[in-house]
Amino acid sequence: MDKAGGVYLETMSPSTTPAPTANAAGIGSMMAFAAMGCVQLGLAAAATLAGTIGPEGAGWLRLAWAAVIIVAIARPWRQRFSRAALGICALLGLATAGMTLGFMMAIQTLPLGTASALEFLGPLGVAVFQGRGAGRWWAVVAGAGVLGLTEPWNGAADPVGVLFALGCAACWAAYVLLTQRAGDAVEGIGALAISMPVAAIAATLVVGPSVIGRIDLHMLLIGFGLALLLPVIPFSLEILSLRRLTTAAFGTLMCLEPAIALVVGLLLLDQVPRPAALVGIVLVIVAGIGATRAGQRKPSGPAHGNTEVLPVTVGTGS
């Protein structure tokens, strides 16, 4: 890993990152696509719940249920975490909470397209700053596609909503970087068993007091189902995807999400895309294909793949 800073040692120990194979980037991309599909279906399904407890309340309920589900599945008390791994997972939880609540707050005052365009500055920024050679050009192509998809120039943007969306973008960039580090440091989905409770606690402190009194059994059941669609399944797929892709490629692939949103809107909400949006779909798909072909993670040691680069940590190993 390169952006985290600190001192690194090369060790001859088994890595939790799969050894790169010929189709590793393709598998990682398929996982990313599946995650984005779950996200959009979850957002579409959340409309009924958001109408009752507000979008921020729906976001909080999803995070709360997700924490319960992930902890029950991963059982973090059976794993050993280094202090560094716990710190990374805790930061990932804060980024998750900020990303979820920030976007929910942004769409209260911004059109969905405008909020999405601003939000995607996060993963695009990761793709641009971490990409090398052609990788950066794919990010530029994807950025042009996002503009075509969302057409932010068509309406006036509320300054408060813009701030929330930009905050969401920053949290999403941090989420991409931290998810890869957490996935490498902790086996399976153990990282989510720490990050999701942290996200739920942070969200509870921010919006919980104003929402808890309006929750009934019916809302709890709906919230459980929504939590599976968003964030349990997509976040699990993303952490596995980032073990196979570079953060630059992953950030570029995330720009396919507006295209998936248009398809979901067309099929479920009868929202017909404009010509500029259709051009945008073509651009982000082309960028996604280019990012996939160039985005497989490279081994950090010799060709036989049993060497990894690990941060110097204090405490028990994971």
mmCIF file with all atom_site columns, C-alpha atoms in Angstrom, residues 13-18 70 73-76 78-82 85 89 179-194 236 239-240 243 308 317-318:
data_model
loop_
_atom_site.group_PDB
_atom_site.id
_atom_site.type_symbol
_atom_site.label_atom_id
_atom_site.label_alt_id
_atom_site.label_comp_id
_atom_site.label_asym_id
_atom_site.label_entity_id
_atom_site.label_seq_id
_atom_site.pdbx_PDB_ins_code
_atom_site.Cartn_x
_atom_site.Cartn_y
_atom_site.Cartn_z
_atom_site.occupancy
_atom_site.B_iso_or_equiv
_atom_site.pdbx_formal_charge
_atom_site.auth_seq_id
_atom_site.auth_comp_id
_atom_site.auth_asym_id
_atom_site.auth_atom_id
_atom_site.pdbx_PDB_model_num
ATOM 1  C CA . SER A 1 13  ? 4.446   -14.420 5.429  1.00 0.00 ? 13  SER A CA 1
ATOM 2  C CA . PRO A 1 14  ? 1.205   -15.503 3.778  1.00 0.00 ? 14  PRO A CA 1
ATOM 3  C CA . SER A 1 15  ? -0.797  -12.550 2.509  1.00 0.00 ? 15  SER A CA 1
ATOM 4  C CA . THR A 1 16  ? -4.528  -12.118 2.836  1.00 0.00 ? 16  THR A CA 1
ATOM 5  C CA . THR A 1 17  ? -4.410  -10.524 -0.626 1.00 0.00 ? 17  THR A CA 1
ATOM 6  C CA . PRO A 1 18  ? -4.960  -13.205 -3.275 1.00 0.00 ? 18  PRO A CA 1
ATOM 7  C CA . ILE A 1 70  ? -22.125 -8.160  10.076 1.00 0.00 ? 70  ILE A CA 1
ATOM 8  C CA . ILE A 1 73  ? -21.816 -13.247 10.660 1.00 0.00 ? 73  ILE A CA 1
ATOM 9  C CA . ALA A 1 74  ? -18.168 -12.292 11.176 1.00 0.00 ? 74  ALA A CA 1
ATOM 10 C CA . ARG A 1 75  ? -18.011 -12.799 14.983 1.00 0.00 ? 75  ARG A CA 1
ATOM 11 C CA . PRO A 1 76  ? -15.055 -10.469 15.493 1.00 0.00 ? 76  PRO A CA 1
ATOM 12 C CA . ARG A 1 78  ? -12.941 -14.924 17.379 1.00 0.00 ? 78  ARG A CA 1
ATOM 13 C CA . GLN A 1 79  ? -10.337 -12.942 15.419 1.00 0.00 ? 79  GLN A CA 1
ATOM 14 C CA . ARG A 1 80  ? -7.163  -11.205 16.483 1.00 0.00 ? 80  ARG A CA 1
ATOM 15 C CA . PHE A 1 81  ? -6.620  -7.613  15.359 1.00 0.00 ? 81  PHE A CA 1
ATOM 16 C CA . SER A 1 82  ? -3.430  -5.613  15.543 1.00 0.00 ? 82  SER A CA 1
ATOM 17 C CA . ALA A 1 85  ? -5.763  -2.867  11.910 1.00 0.00 ? 85  ALA A CA 1
ATOM 18 C CA . CYS A 1 89  ? -11.186 -0.270  10.595 1.00 0.00 ? 89  CYS A CA 1
ATOM 19 C CA . THR A 1 179 ? -11.247 -0.429  2.428  1.00 0.00 ? 179 THR A CA 1
ATOM 20 C CA . GLN A 1 180 ? -8.282  -1.805  0.516  1.00 0.00 ? 180 GLN A CA 1
ATOM 21 C CA . ARG A 1 181 ? -5.967  -1.462  3.514  1.00 0.00 ? 181 ARG A CA 1
ATOM 22 C CA . ALA A 1 182 ? -8.524  -2.999  5.869  1.00 0.00 ? 182 ALA A CA 1
ATOM 23 C CA . GLY A 1 183 ? -9.237  -5.859  3.478  1.00 0.00 ? 183 GLY A CA 1
ATOM 24 C CA . ASP A 1 184 ? -5.527  -6.650  3.266  1.00 0.00 ? 184 ASP A CA 1
ATOM 25 C CA . ALA A 1 185 ? -4.972  -6.409  7.018  1.00 0.00 ? 185 ALA A CA 1
ATOM 26 C CA . VAL A 1 186 ? -7.924  -8.524  8.182  1.00 0.00 ? 186 VAL A CA 1
ATOM 27 C CA . GLU A 1 187 ? -9.112  -11.886 6.898  1.00 0.00 ? 187 GLU A CA 1
ATOM 28 C CA . GLY A 1 188 ? -12.535 -12.337 5.289  1.00 0.00 ? 188 GLY A CA 1
ATOM 29 C CA . ILE A 1 189 ? -15.016 -9.603  6.156  1.00 0.00 ? 189 ILE A CA 1
ATOM 30 C CA . GLY A 1 190 ? -13.592 -9.159  9.630  1.00 0.00 ? 190 GLY A CA 1
ATOM 31 C CA . ALA A 1 191 ? -12.810 -5.527  8.861  1.00 0.00 ? 191 ALA A CA 1
ATOM 32 C CA . LEU A 1 192 ? -16.516 -4.806  8.406  1.00 0.00 ? 192 LEU A CA 1
ATOM 33 C CA . ALA A 1 193 ? -17.206 -6.328  11.835 1.00 0.00 ? 193 ALA A CA 1
ATOM 34 C CA . ILE A 1 194 ? -15.306 -3.379  13.297 1.00 0.00 ? 194 ILE A CA 1
ATOM 35 C CA . SER A 1 236 ? -18.668 -7.041  1.470  1.00 0.00 ? 236 SER A CA 1
ATOM 36 C CA . ILE A 1 239 ? -13.780 -5.209  0.220  1.00 0.00 ? 239 ILE A CA 1
ATOM 37 C CA . LEU A 1 240 ? -13.220 -8.409  -1.796 1.00 0.00 ? 240 LEU A CA 1
ATOM 38 C CA . ARG A 1 243 ? -8.128  -7.185  -2.950 1.00 0.00 ? 243 ARG A CA 1
ATOM 39 C CA . GLU A 1 308 ? 4.030   -9.050  0.961  1.00 0.00 ? 308 GLU A CA 1
ATOM 40 C CA . GLY A 1 317 ? -1.044  -9.909  14.619 1.00 0.00 ? 317 GLY A CA 1
ATOM 41 C CA . SER A 1 318 ? -4.225  -10.565 12.693 1.00 0.00 ? 318 SER A CA 1
#
